[in-house]
Amino acid sequence: MSAVLKAKHQRLVLIIIALIAIIGAGLLASYALRNEASLFYTPDQIAADPPAAGQAIRLGGMVQEGSLSTMEDGITVAFIVTDKESSTVTVRYTGILPDLFVEGSGVVADGRLDANGTFIADELLAKHDENYVPRELQDMDQHSPDKTLETLESVT
Amino acid sequence: MIAELGLAALWLAAALCALQLLGGALAQRDENSDLARLVRPAAIIQGLLAGFAFLMLLWLFYVTDLSVKLVATNSHSAKPLVFKLAGAWGNHEGSMLLWITVMALAGGLIALVERRLPEKTMLATLSAQAFVGLGFYAFLLLSSNPFERLPQPALEGIGLNPLLQDIGLAFHPPTLYFGYVGLSVAFSFAVGALLTRQVNPNFARAMRPWVLGAWIFLTLGITAGSYWAYYELGWGGWWFWDPVENASLMPWLAATALLHSVGVLAARDALRTWTIMLGVIAFSMSMLGTFLVRSGILTSVHAFAVDPERGSFILVLLLLYIGGSLLLFALRAGTVSEGERFSVTSREGALVFNNVMLSALLGIVLLGTLYPLLTEAFDVRVSVGPPYFNPVGAIFTIPMLLIMAVGPLLRWRGDSFARIKNSVAIVAAIMLAVLALVLILGSYGLLPVLGLAVAAGLAVGSFLPLRGRNLLRAPLSLWGMVIAHFGIAVALFGMASETAFSEEKLAAVPVGESAEVGPWDITLEQVAPVAGPNWTAIQGRLAASYDGGDPVLLTPESRNFWAPTQETTESTLATRWNGQLYAVIGNQAADGRWQLRLWWKPFVTFIWYGGILIALGGLLALIGRLRTDLKRRYVKSRQADRAKEAAAL
């Protein structure tokens, strides 16, 4: 009798542990998400309501024509990201530019603003091909998803 | 003509699928009806027809039939043959056809060989399989016809996305698909068993090979995908927590939990409802993954062949399957009687712990992946990355790995930790020793240090179940578990070492000069143009010498494809037993210097060796299980024969 009770008791313990773990995971995840998710900003939004310097954010916009320049060390580049409105943000990135990074095209950068308002990018998001547009930029980019078809029609 | 043949075969297969669904369902009333007898043949022929349709598509790509839209948009006459063939599934329509082909073949295989379960349950399973299949046939035939013709043939094809023109990636999606589809079979088994309320060890033994098989393919697929992203994207990272990567990780987590709980059900007749639940969740995760990848609803650098309209089609299927099966589960779970009891400190207890941790991990990855979608509903755009996934995931991964190191030593049903305290002490001692050693070496961040210690403990712990056994006599499935667990330790060691010890160098180097990273000395000897079959490139020639030894030649390239026009970075790797040198060449600076990005990544290759070991462990277990099953079946038939002889006398 007591053995059966004990087994039931122990099963209850398992269920409680499981519940605690799952609820704990949920709470932990939502807490971490609120703190660790980096917000997406366009240059306009930065101008309107700048995030704190050093806070991890994601910046998206168009690379301004003629703004790309390479620094003395040969590997740090600076360029200006702009959007449909007139706000601009200067971005500095040390590293090799991703494929398909061109002036006049969309870019998404992970990083943070420094004290001078320059965006220091840790990573520039590369596009996989010319049809891929970061979702954040769909409103502002001119690329149409049907480009493959257009190209096809021009070939045939 | 070929395209029309393929399409006709596909329609016919869909019709048979409908028959299979109907027949299987009606057979629940009378399992000896004529209709019931049609179900198995329908499943087999459906598999053959789908296979035939897929062969036709391969043929169209083989001959580059440019009157077919799919070929014209994804192939090119100048493409190497293997990529022409891979082009058949390197796009939305083709990959959906591959999916349905594998699924139909799997259904045919069950119909052909599976005789262990009561016929009624089997027919319910085939019916459930047809239910899932029919949705995909509708999807394929109504909105993604791979055999669609162009009004007039194209003169030349557009080509395959150059990033996909890579032998690793050509075979990566089919591998993952085999995994997803295997889980669809497990799902059908779960639904079938729920319908007839036959959840027992026999059911678990029938379902297990499919779960194991799916899990092996998922493991290989994720490993290959990680390695591909590592060397092809040129970023030097092996996991980005990208939605598309998460989409493959989530079914793997669910399948891993399912694999362990189905084992408990087969061996001990416990965790009945839980196993069914996981069967439903695992397949839901593969559907959700497909949806996330195909719909373009989440920002991903990996998202190919994205189309919102198709996304909504998959969403409807997703809701139908998940909603339907959960409803069935809610209705029936109560009637599946409770299984055998066990105590908390037992093999079952450890496995339940593993299951809970895996489920928590799954929840964390799921939340992190969907969170951007949720916030976007409130017009807030966010991205969720490593700062969330790494620490939160580790909180659940580390305890799980610790229990994993000692859990297999516990006996079924009931045991005490006191009995295995020596083994626990060995594992703990090794972990502490490694922890101390790394802390003395330098400061490397909390997670990698813990990772190294846990990896060492787990590496030793995973072999402890073999202690005191005759190694040659130990069952294959035991070896499978040992090797798979050891593989986890190896992969973890690779991840932690890479994170802790990697060194990076970014430099602008003129031809003839050199740069250093870690123990390597790298000289840029030359930069020259080169040409391939469908691309031209700038190629750097680097002489890399390890610790003053003989130099190895590395040739990173920056390629320009012309069909379609696209630029790609081809990194190069110098692999040694203790790590990899990773080199990427960038643009030329104004003064003639070339940008080089160099990494020295100690033991990074262990990540993928680990993945291969995990899959190998799964394969050994699968072979072992299948062999035992065959033996059991043979013994049974012998017994039946003998009984018949005895009766005749």
JSON list of C-alpha atoms in Angstrom, two decimals, chain A residues 3-4 6-11 13-15 17-22 24-42 45 56-58 68 70-77 93-102 108 110 122-130 132-139 145 147-153 155-156, chain B residues 69 72-73 150 152-158 161-163 228 232-233 235 240 270-271 296-304 338-345 348-349 352-353 356-357 359-361 363-364 367-368 371 373 376 380-385 387-388 391-392 395-396 506-508 558 564-569 584-587 589-591 593-597:
[
{"chain": "A", "resi": 3, "resn": "ALA", "atom": "CA", "xyz": [4.70, 1.49, -2.01]},
{"chain": "A", "resi": 4, "resn": "VAL", "atom": "CA", "xyz": [1.84, 2.46, -4.30]},
{"chain": "A", "resi": 6, "resn": "LYS", "atom": "CA", "xyz": [5.00, 6.38, -2.74]},
{"chain": "A", "resi": 7, "resn": "ALA", "atom": "CA", "xyz": [4.97, 5.79, -6.48]},
{"chain": "A", "resi": 8, "resn": "LYS", "atom": "CA", "xyz": [2.06, 8.19, -6.86]},
{"chain": "A", "resi": 9, "resn": "HIS", "atom": "CA", "xyz": [3.82, 10.68, -4.67]},
{"chain": "A", "resi": 10, "resn": "GLN", "atom": "CA", "xyz": [6.94, 10.45, -6.77]},
{"chain": "A", "resi": 11, "resn": "ARG", "atom": "CA", "xyz": [5.02, 10.85, -9.99]},
{"chain": "A", "resi": 13, "resn": "VAL", "atom": "CA", "xyz": [7.02, 15.22, -7.78]},
{"chain": "A", "resi": 14, "resn": "LEU", "atom": "CA", "xyz": [7.95, 14.66, -11.43]},
{"chain": "A", "resi": 15, "resn": "ILE", "atom": "CA", "xyz": [4.93, 16.54, -12.67]},
{"chain": "A", "resi": 17, "resn": "ILE", "atom": "CA", "xyz": [9.28, 19.57, -11.46]},
{"chain": "A", "resi": 18, "resn": "ALA", "atom": "CA", "xyz": [8.14, 19.54, -15.08]},
{"chain": "A", "resi": 19, "resn": "LEU", "atom": "CA", "xyz": [5.66, 22.34, -14.47]},
{"chain": "A", "resi": 20, "resn": "ILE", "atom": "CA", "xyz": [8.21, 24.45, -12.66]},
{"chain": "A", "resi": 21, "resn": "ALA", "atom": "CA", "xyz": [10.73, 23.94, -15.46]},
{"chain": "A", "resi": 22, "resn": "ILE", "atom": "CA", "xyz": [8.28, 24.83, -18.21]},
{"chain": "A", "resi": 24, "resn": "GLY", "atom": "CA", "xyz": [10.37, 28.90, -15.42]},
{"chain": "A", "resi": 25, "resn": "ALA", "atom": "CA", "xyz": [11.47, 28.64, -19.03]},
{"chain": "A", "resi": 26, "resn": "GLY", "atom": "CA", "xyz": [8.56, 30.79, -20.12]},
{"chain": "A", "resi": 27, "resn": "LEU", "atom": "CA", "xyz": [9.19, 33.49, -17.52]},
{"chain": "A", "resi": 28, "resn": "LEU", "atom": "CA", "xyz": [12.92, 33.46, -18.11]},
{"chain": "A", "resi": 29, "resn": "ALA", "atom": "CA", "xyz": [12.44, 33.65, -21.85]},
{"chain": "A", "resi": 30, "resn": "SER", "atom": "CA", "xyz": [10.00, 36.54, -21.72]},
{"chain": "A", "resi": 31, "resn": "TYR", "atom": "CA", "xyz": [12.21, 38.42, -19.29]},
{"chain": "A", "resi": 32, "resn": "ALA", "atom": "CA", "xyz": [15.30, 37.87, -21.46]},
{"chain": "A", "resi": 33, "resn": "LEU", "atom": "CA", "xyz": [13.41, 38.76, -24.61]},
{"chain": "A", "resi": 34, "resn": "ARG", "atom": "CA", "xyz": [12.41, 42.11, -23.22]},
{"chain": "A", "resi": 35, "resn": "ASN", "atom": "CA", "xyz": [16.04, 42.88, -22.47]},
{"chain": "A", "resi": 36, "resn": "GLU", "atom": "CA", "xyz": [18.00, 41.17, -25.18]},
{"chain": "A", "resi": 37, "resn": "ALA", "atom": "CA", "xyz": [15.95, 41.71, -28.31]},
{"chain": "A", "resi": 38, "resn": "SER", "atom": "CA", "xyz": [17.53, 44.50, -30.30]},
{"chain": "A", "resi": 39, "resn": "LEU", "atom": "CA", "xyz": [15.11, 47.06, -31.63]},
{"chain": "A", "resi": 40, "resn": "PHE", "atom": "CA", "xyz": [15.04, 47.94, -35.28]},
{"chain": "A", "resi": 41, "resn": "TYR", "atom": "CA", "xyz": [15.60, 51.58, -36.16]},
{"chain": "A", "resi": 42, "resn": "THR", "atom": "CA", "xyz": [15.53, 53.55, -39.38]},
{"chain": "A", "resi": 45, "resn": "GLN", "atom": "CA", "xyz": [13.49, 56.95, -35.99]},
{"chain": "A", "resi": 56, "resn": "ALA", "atom": "CA", "xyz": [22.40, 47.07, -29.12]},
{"chain": "A", "resi": 57, "resn": "ILE", "atom": "CA", "xyz": [20.16, 48.01, -32.01]},
{"chain": "A", "resi": 58, "resn": "ARG", "atom": "CA", "xyz": [19.65, 47.11, -35.61]},
{"chain": "A", "resi": 68, "resn": "LEU", "atom": "CA", "xyz": [31.34, 55.00, -49.07]},
{"chain": "A", "resi": 70, "resn": "THR", "atom": "CA", "xyz": [37.75, 53.49, -46.77]},
{"chain": "A", "resi": 71, "resn": "MET", "atom": "CA", "xyz": [39.90, 54.60, -43.83]},
{"chain": "A", "resi": 72, "resn": "GLU", "atom": "CA", "xyz": [43.66, 54.70, -43.49]},
{"chain": "A", "resi": 73, "resn": "ASP", "atom": "CA", "xyz": [43.93, 51.10, -42.22]},
{"chain": "A", "resi": 74, "resn": "GLY", "atom": "CA", "xyz": [42.39, 49.76, -45.43]},
{"chain": "A", "resi": 75, "resn": "ILE", "atom": "CA", "xyz": [39.72, 47.69, -43.70]},
{"chain": "A", "resi": 76, "resn": "THR", "atom": "CA", "xyz": [37.49, 50.14, -41.90]},
{"chain": "A", "resi": 77, "resn": "VAL", "atom": "CA", "xyz": [34.81, 51.67, -44.07]},
{"chain": "A", "resi": 93, "resn": "TYR", "atom": "CA", "xyz": [32.30, 49.07, -40.05]},
{"chain": "A", "resi": 94, "resn": "THR", "atom": "CA", "xyz": [35.58, 47.24, -39.69]},
{"chain": "A", "resi": 95, "resn": "GLY", "atom": "CA", "xyz": [35.67, 44.15, -41.82]},
{"chain": "A", "resi": 96, "resn": "ILE", "atom": "CA", "xyz": [35.05, 42.84, -45.27]},
{"chain": "A", "resi": 97, "resn": "LEU", "atom": "CA", "xyz": [31.94, 44.18, -46.93]},
{"chain": "A", "resi": 98, "resn": "PRO", "atom": "CA", "xyz": [29.38, 41.51, -47.69]},
{"chain": "A", "resi": 99, "resn": "ASP", "atom": "CA", "xyz": [28.68, 40.46, -51.26]},
{"chain": "A", "resi": 100, "resn": "LEU", "atom": "CA", "xyz": [26.08, 42.63, -52.94]},
{"chain": "A", "resi": 101, "resn": "PHE", "atom": "CA", "xyz": [26.83, 45.55, -50.68]},
{"chain": "A", "resi": 102, "resn": "VAL", "atom": "CA", "xyz": [26.53, 48.48, -53.07]},
{"chain": "A", "resi": 108, "resn": "VAL", "atom": "CA", "xyz": [20.76, 46.19, -42.33]},
{"chain": "A", "resi": 110, "resn": "ASP", "atom": "CA", "xyz": [23.77, 45.18, -36.18]},
{"chain": "A", "resi": 122, "resn": "ASP", "atom": "CA", "xyz": [29.46, 44.70, -35.70]},
{"chain": "A", "resi": 123, "resn": "GLU", "atom": "CA", "xyz": [27.86, 43.00, -38.61]},
{"chain": "A", "resi": 124, "resn": "LEU", "atom": "CA", "xyz": [26.34, 43.99, -41.92]},
{"chain": "A", "resi": 125, "resn": "LEU", "atom": "CA", "xyz": [23.59, 41.70, -43.04]},
{"chain": "A", "resi": 126, "resn": "ALA", "atom": "CA", "xyz": [24.35, 40.32, -46.42]},
{"chain": "A", "resi": 127, "resn": "LYS", "atom": "CA", "xyz": [21.67, 39.55, -48.91]},
{"chain": "A", "resi": 128, "resn": "HIS", "atom": "CA", "xyz": [21.74, 36.11, -50.40]},
{"chain": "A", "resi": 129, "resn": "ASP", "atom": "CA", "xyz": [20.81, 37.26, -53.85]},
{"chain": "A", "resi": 130, "resn": "GLU", "atom": "CA", "xyz": [19.54, 40.32, -55.59]},
{"chain": "A", "resi": 132, "resn": "TYR", "atom": "CA", "xyz": [16.25, 39.07, -51.36]},
{"chain": "A", "resi": 133, "resn": "VAL", "atom": "CA", "xyz": [15.27, 42.21, -49.53]},
{"chain": "A", "resi": 134, "resn": "PRO", "atom": "CA", "xyz": [15.49, 42.39, -45.76]},
{"chain": "A", "resi": 135, "resn": "ARG", "atom": "CA", "xyz": [11.90, 42.44, -44.59]},
{"chain": "A", "resi": 136, "resn": "GLU", "atom": "CA", "xyz": [12.45, 45.59, -42.61]},
{"chain": "A", "resi": 137, "resn": "LEU", "atom": "CA", "xyz": [13.28, 47.40, -45.84]},
{"chain": "A", "resi": 138, "resn": "GLN", "atom": "CA", "xyz": [10.48, 46.17, -48.01]},
{"chain": "A", "resi": 139, "resn": "ASP", "atom": "CA", "xyz": [8.62, 49.46, -47.76]},
{"chain": "A", "resi": 145, "resn": "PRO", "atom": "CA", "xyz": [9.76, 40.04, -55.66]},
{"chain": "A", "resi": 147, "resn": "LYS", "atom": "CA", "xyz": [12.09, 40.12, -60.57]},
{"chain": "A", "resi": 148, "resn": "THR", "atom": "CA", "xyz": [12.82, 36.53, -61.57]},
{"chain": "A", "resi": 149, "resn": "LEU", "atom": "CA", "xyz": [9.79, 36.52, -63.79]},
{"chain": "A", "resi": 150, "resn": "GLU", "atom": "CA", "xyz": [10.67, 39.85, -65.35]},
{"chain": "A", "resi": 151, "resn": "THR", "atom": "CA", "xyz": [14.15, 38.61, -66.11]},
{"chain": "A", "resi": 152, "resn": "LEU", "atom": "CA", "xyz": [12.65, 35.46, -67.56]},
{"chain": "A", "resi": 153, "resn": "GLU", "atom": "CA", "xyz": [10.35, 37.43, -69.80]},
{"chain": "A", "resi": 155, "resn": "VAL", "atom": "CA", "xyz": [15.18, 36.42, -71.88]},
{"chain": "A", "resi": 156, "resn": "THR", "atom": "CA", "xyz": [12.40, 34.68, -73.77]},
{"chain": "B", "resi": 69, "resn": "LYS", "atom": "CA", "xyz": [8.95, 27.12, -66.36]},
{"chain": "B", "resi": 72, "resn": "ALA", "atom": "CA", "xyz": [13.90, 27.84, -67.13]},
{"chain": "B", "resi": 73, "resn": "THR", "atom": "CA", "xyz": [13.80, 29.77, -63.86]},
{"chain": "B", "resi": 150, "resn": "LEU", "atom": "CA", "xyz": [5.92, 28.29, -70.49]},
{"chain": "B", "resi": 152, "resn": "GLN", "atom": "CA", "xyz": [6.86, 29.51, -75.44]},
{"chain": "B", "resi": 153, "resn": "PRO", "atom": "CA", "xyz": [10.19, 27.89, -74.53]},
{"chain": "B", "resi": 154, "resn": "ALA", "atom": "CA", "xyz": [12.90, 30.09, -73.06]},
{"chain": "B", "resi": 155, "resn": "LEU", "atom": "CA", "xyz": [16.13, 30.47, -75.03]},
{"chain": "B", "resi": 156, "resn": "GLU", "atom": "CA", "xyz": [18.24, 30.13, -71.94]},
{"chain": "B", "resi": 157, "resn": "GLY", "atom": "CA", "xyz": [17.59, 29.43, -68.27]},
{"chain": "B", "resi": 158, "resn": "ILE", "atom": "CA", "xyz": [18.17, 31.88, -65.46]},
{"chain": "B", "resi": 161, "resn": "ASN", "atom": "CA", "xyz": [21.30, 30.87, -57.07]},
{"chain": "B", "resi": 162, "resn": "PRO", "atom": "CA", "xyz": [25.11, 30.65, -56.98]},
{"chain": "B", "resi": 163, "resn": "LEU", "atom": "CA", "xyz": [25.15, 30.27, -53.22]},
{"chain": "B", "resi": 228, "resn": "TRP", "atom": "CA", "xyz": [27.70, 25.11, -45.17]},
{"chain": "B", "resi": 232, "resn": "GLU", "atom": "CA", "xyz": [30.01, 29.44, -47.74]},
{"chain": "B", "resi": 233, "resn": "LEU", "atom": "CA", "xyz": [28.78, 32.68, -46.23]},
{"chain": "B", "resi": 235, "resn": "TRP", "atom": "CA", "xyz": [31.31, 35.07, -41.89]},
{"chain": "B", "resi": 240, "resn": "PHE", "atom": "CA", "xyz": [23.50, 32.33, -36.11]},
{"chain": "B", "resi": 270, "resn": "ALA", "atom": "CA", "xyz": [5.31, 4.11, -19.48]},
{"chain": "B", "resi": 271, "resn": "LEU", "atom": "CA", "xyz": [4.88, 7.68, -20.80]},
{"chain": "B", "resi": 296, "resn": "GLY", "atom": "CA", "xyz": [9.18, 34.85, -45.71]},
{"chain": "B", "resi": 297, "resn": "ILE", "atom": "CA", "xyz": [7.26, 35.99, -42.68]},
{"chain": "B", "resi": 298, "resn": "LEU", "atom": "CA", "xyz": [10.48, 36.29, -40.70]},
{"chain": "B", "resi": 299, "resn": "THR", "atom": "CA", "xyz": [13.60, 38.13, -41.75]},
{"chain": "B", "resi": 300, "resn": "SER", "atom": "CA", "xyz": [16.21, 35.61, -42.60]},
{"chain": "B", "resi": 301, "resn": "VAL", "atom": "CA", "xyz": [19.36, 35.71, -44.62]},
{"chain": "B", "resi": 302, "resn": "HIS", "atom": "CA", "xyz": [18.73, 32.07, -45.53]},
{"chain": "B", "resi": 303, "resn": "ALA", "atom": "CA", "xyz": [15.22, 32.46, -46.85]},
{"chain": "B", "resi": 304, "resn": "PHE", "atom": "CA", "xyz": [14.96, 31.22, -50.40]},
{"chain": "B", "resi": 338, "resn": "GLU", "atom": "CA", "xyz": [-2.01, 5.07, -17.66]},
{"chain": "B", "resi": 339, "resn": "GLY", "atom": "CA", "xyz": [1.22, 3.14, -18.21]},
{"chain": "B", "resi": 340, "resn": "GLU", "atom": "CA", "xyz": [3.57, 1.43, -15.78]},
{"chain": "B", "resi": 341, "resn": "ARG", "atom": "CA", "xyz": [4.72, 3.28, -12.67]},
{"chain": "B", "resi": 342, "resn": "PHE", "atom": "CA", "xyz": [8.26, 4.25, -11.87]},
{"chain": "B", "resi": 343, "resn": "SER", "atom": "CA", "xyz": [10.11, 6.21, -9.25]},
{"chain": "B", "resi": 344, "resn": "VAL", "atom": "CA", "xyz": [11.85, 9.54, -9.76]},
{"chain": "B", "resi": 345, "resn": "THR", "atom": "CA", "xyz": [15.33, 8.09, -9.40]},
{"chain": "B", "resi": 348, "resn": "GLU", "atom": "CA", "xyz": [12.60, 6.59, -16.64]},
{"chain": "B", "resi": 349, "resn": "GLY", "atom": "CA", "xyz": [12.99, 9.47, -14.20]},
{"chain": "B", "resi": 352, "resn": "VAL", "atom": "CA", "xyz": [11.57, 12.35, -18.13]},
{"chain": "B", "resi": 353, "resn": "PHE", "atom": "CA", "xyz": [13.99, 15.00, -16.91]},
{"chain": "B", "resi": 356, "resn": "VAL", "atom": "CA", "xyz": [11.26, 18.21, -19.80]},
{"chain": "B", "resi": 357, "resn": "MET", "atom": "CA", "xyz": [14.52, 20.05, -20.44]},
{"chain": "B", "resi": 359, "resn": "SER", "atom": "CA", "xyz": [10.71, 20.71, -24.16]},
{"chain": "B", "resi": 360, "resn": "ALA", "atom": "CA", "xyz": [11.76, 23.80, -22.26]},
{"chain": "B", "resi": 361, "resn": "LEU", "atom": "CA", "xyz": [14.55, 24.37, -24.79]},
{"chain": "B", "resi": 363, "resn": "GLY", "atom": "CA", "xyz": [9.82, 26.48, -26.00]},
{"chain": "B", "resi": 364, "resn": "ILE", "atom": "CA", "xyz": [12.69, 28.93, -25.64]},
{"chain": "B", "resi": 367, "resn": "LEU", "atom": "CA", "xyz": [9.49, 31.96, -28.37]},
{"chain": "B", "resi": 368, "resn": "GLY", "atom": "CA", "xyz": [12.68, 33.63, -29.54]},
{"chain": "B", "resi": 371, "resn": "TYR", "atom": "CA", "xyz": [8.90, 37.01, -30.83]},
{"chain": "B", "resi": 373, "resn": "LEU", "atom": "CA", "xyz": [6.41, 38.41, -35.29]},
{"chain": "B", "resi": 376, "resn": "GLU", "atom": "CA", "xyz": [5.55, 43.45, -35.17]},
{"chain": "B", "resi": 380, "resn": "VAL", "atom": "CA", "xyz": [7.67, 47.33, -32.95]},
{"chain": "B", "resi": 381, "resn": "ARG", "atom": "CA", "xyz": [10.45, 45.74, -34.95]},
{"chain": "B", "resi": 382, "resn": "VAL", "atom": "CA", "xyz": [13.03, 43.73, -33.11]},
{"chain": "B", "resi": 383, "resn": "SER", "atom": "CA", "xyz": [15.60, 41.09, -33.82]},
{"chain": "B", "resi": 384, "resn": "VAL", "atom": "CA", "xyz": [16.44, 38.32, -31.41]},
{"chain": "B", "resi": 385, "resn": "GLY", "atom": "CA", "xyz": [19.90, 36.84, -31.50]},
{"chain": "B", "resi": 387, "resn": "PRO", "atom": "CA", "xyz": [22.38, 37.50, -26.45]},
{"chain": "B", "resi": 388, "resn": "TYR", "atom": "CA", "xyz": [18.99, 35.89, -25.84]},
{"chain": "B", "resi": 391, "resn": "PRO", "atom": "CA", "xyz": [22.40, 32.23, -21.95]},
{"chain": "B", "resi": 392, "resn": "VAL", "atom": "CA", "xyz": [18.73, 31.27, -21.73]},
{"chain": "B", "resi": 395, "resn": "ILE", "atom": "CA", "xyz": [20.32, 27.35, -18.31]},
{"chain": "B", "resi": 396, "resn": "PHE", "atom": "CA", "xyz": [18.42, 24.29, -19.52]},
{"chain": "B", "resi": 506, "resn": "LEU", "atom": "CA", "xyz": [41.52, 41.82, -40.08]},
{"chain": "B", "resi": 507, "resn": "ALA", "atom": "CA", "xyz": [44.25, 43.29, -42.21]},
{"chain": "B", "resi": 508, "resn": "ALA", "atom": "CA", "xyz": [44.93, 45.20, -45.40]},
{"chain": "B", "resi": 558, "resn": "SER", "atom": "CA", "xyz": [35.68, 36.59, -54.68]},
{"chain": "B", "resi": 564, "resn": "PRO", "atom": "CA", "xyz": [22.34, 34.96, -62.60]},
{"chain": "B", "resi": 565, "resn": "THR", "atom": "CA", "xyz": [24.75, 37.82, -61.95]},
{"chain": "B", "resi": 566, "resn": "GLN", "atom": "CA", "xyz": [25.87, 37.64, -58.38]},
{"chain": "B", "resi": 567, "resn": "GLU", "atom": "CA", "xyz": [28.96, 38.02, -56.33]},
{"chain": "B", "resi": 568, "resn": "THR", "atom": "CA", "xyz": [29.98, 35.42, -53.77]},
{"chain": "B", "resi": 569, "resn": "THR", "atom": "CA", "xyz": [32.83, 35.12, -51.34]},
{"chain": "B", "resi": 584, "resn": "VAL", "atom": "CA", "xyz": [38.51, 35.41, -46.77]},
{"chain": "B", "resi": 585, "resn": "ILE", "atom": "CA", "xyz": [39.67, 37.94, -49.34]},
{"chain": "B", "resi": 586, "resn": "GLY", "atom": "CA", "xyz": [37.85, 41.25, -49.69]},
{"chain": "B", "resi": 587, "resn": "ASN", "atom": "CA", "xyz": [38.19, 44.33, -51.84]},
{"chain": "B", "resi": 589, "resn": "ALA", "atom": "CA", "xyz": [41.88, 49.34, -50.99]},
{"chain": "B", "resi": 590, "resn": "ALA", "atom": "CA", "xyz": [42.84, 52.46, -52.97]},
{"chain": "B", "resi": 591, "resn": "ASP", "atom": "CA", "xyz": [46.57, 52.08, -52.27]},
{"chain": "B", "resi": 593, "resn": "ARG", "atom": "CA", "xyz": [46.46, 46.68, -50.36]},
{"chain": "B", "resi": 594, "resn": "TRP", "atom": "CA", "xyz": [44.04, 43.73, -50.22]},
{"chain": "B", "resi": 595, "resn": "GLN", "atom": "CA", "xyz": [41.63, 43.17, -47.40]},
{"chain": "B", "resi": 596, "resn": "LEU", "atom": "CA", "xyz": [42.12, 39.85, -45.64]},
{"chain": "B", "resi": 597, "resn": "ARG", "atom": "CA", "xyz": [39.99, 38.42, -42.88]}
]
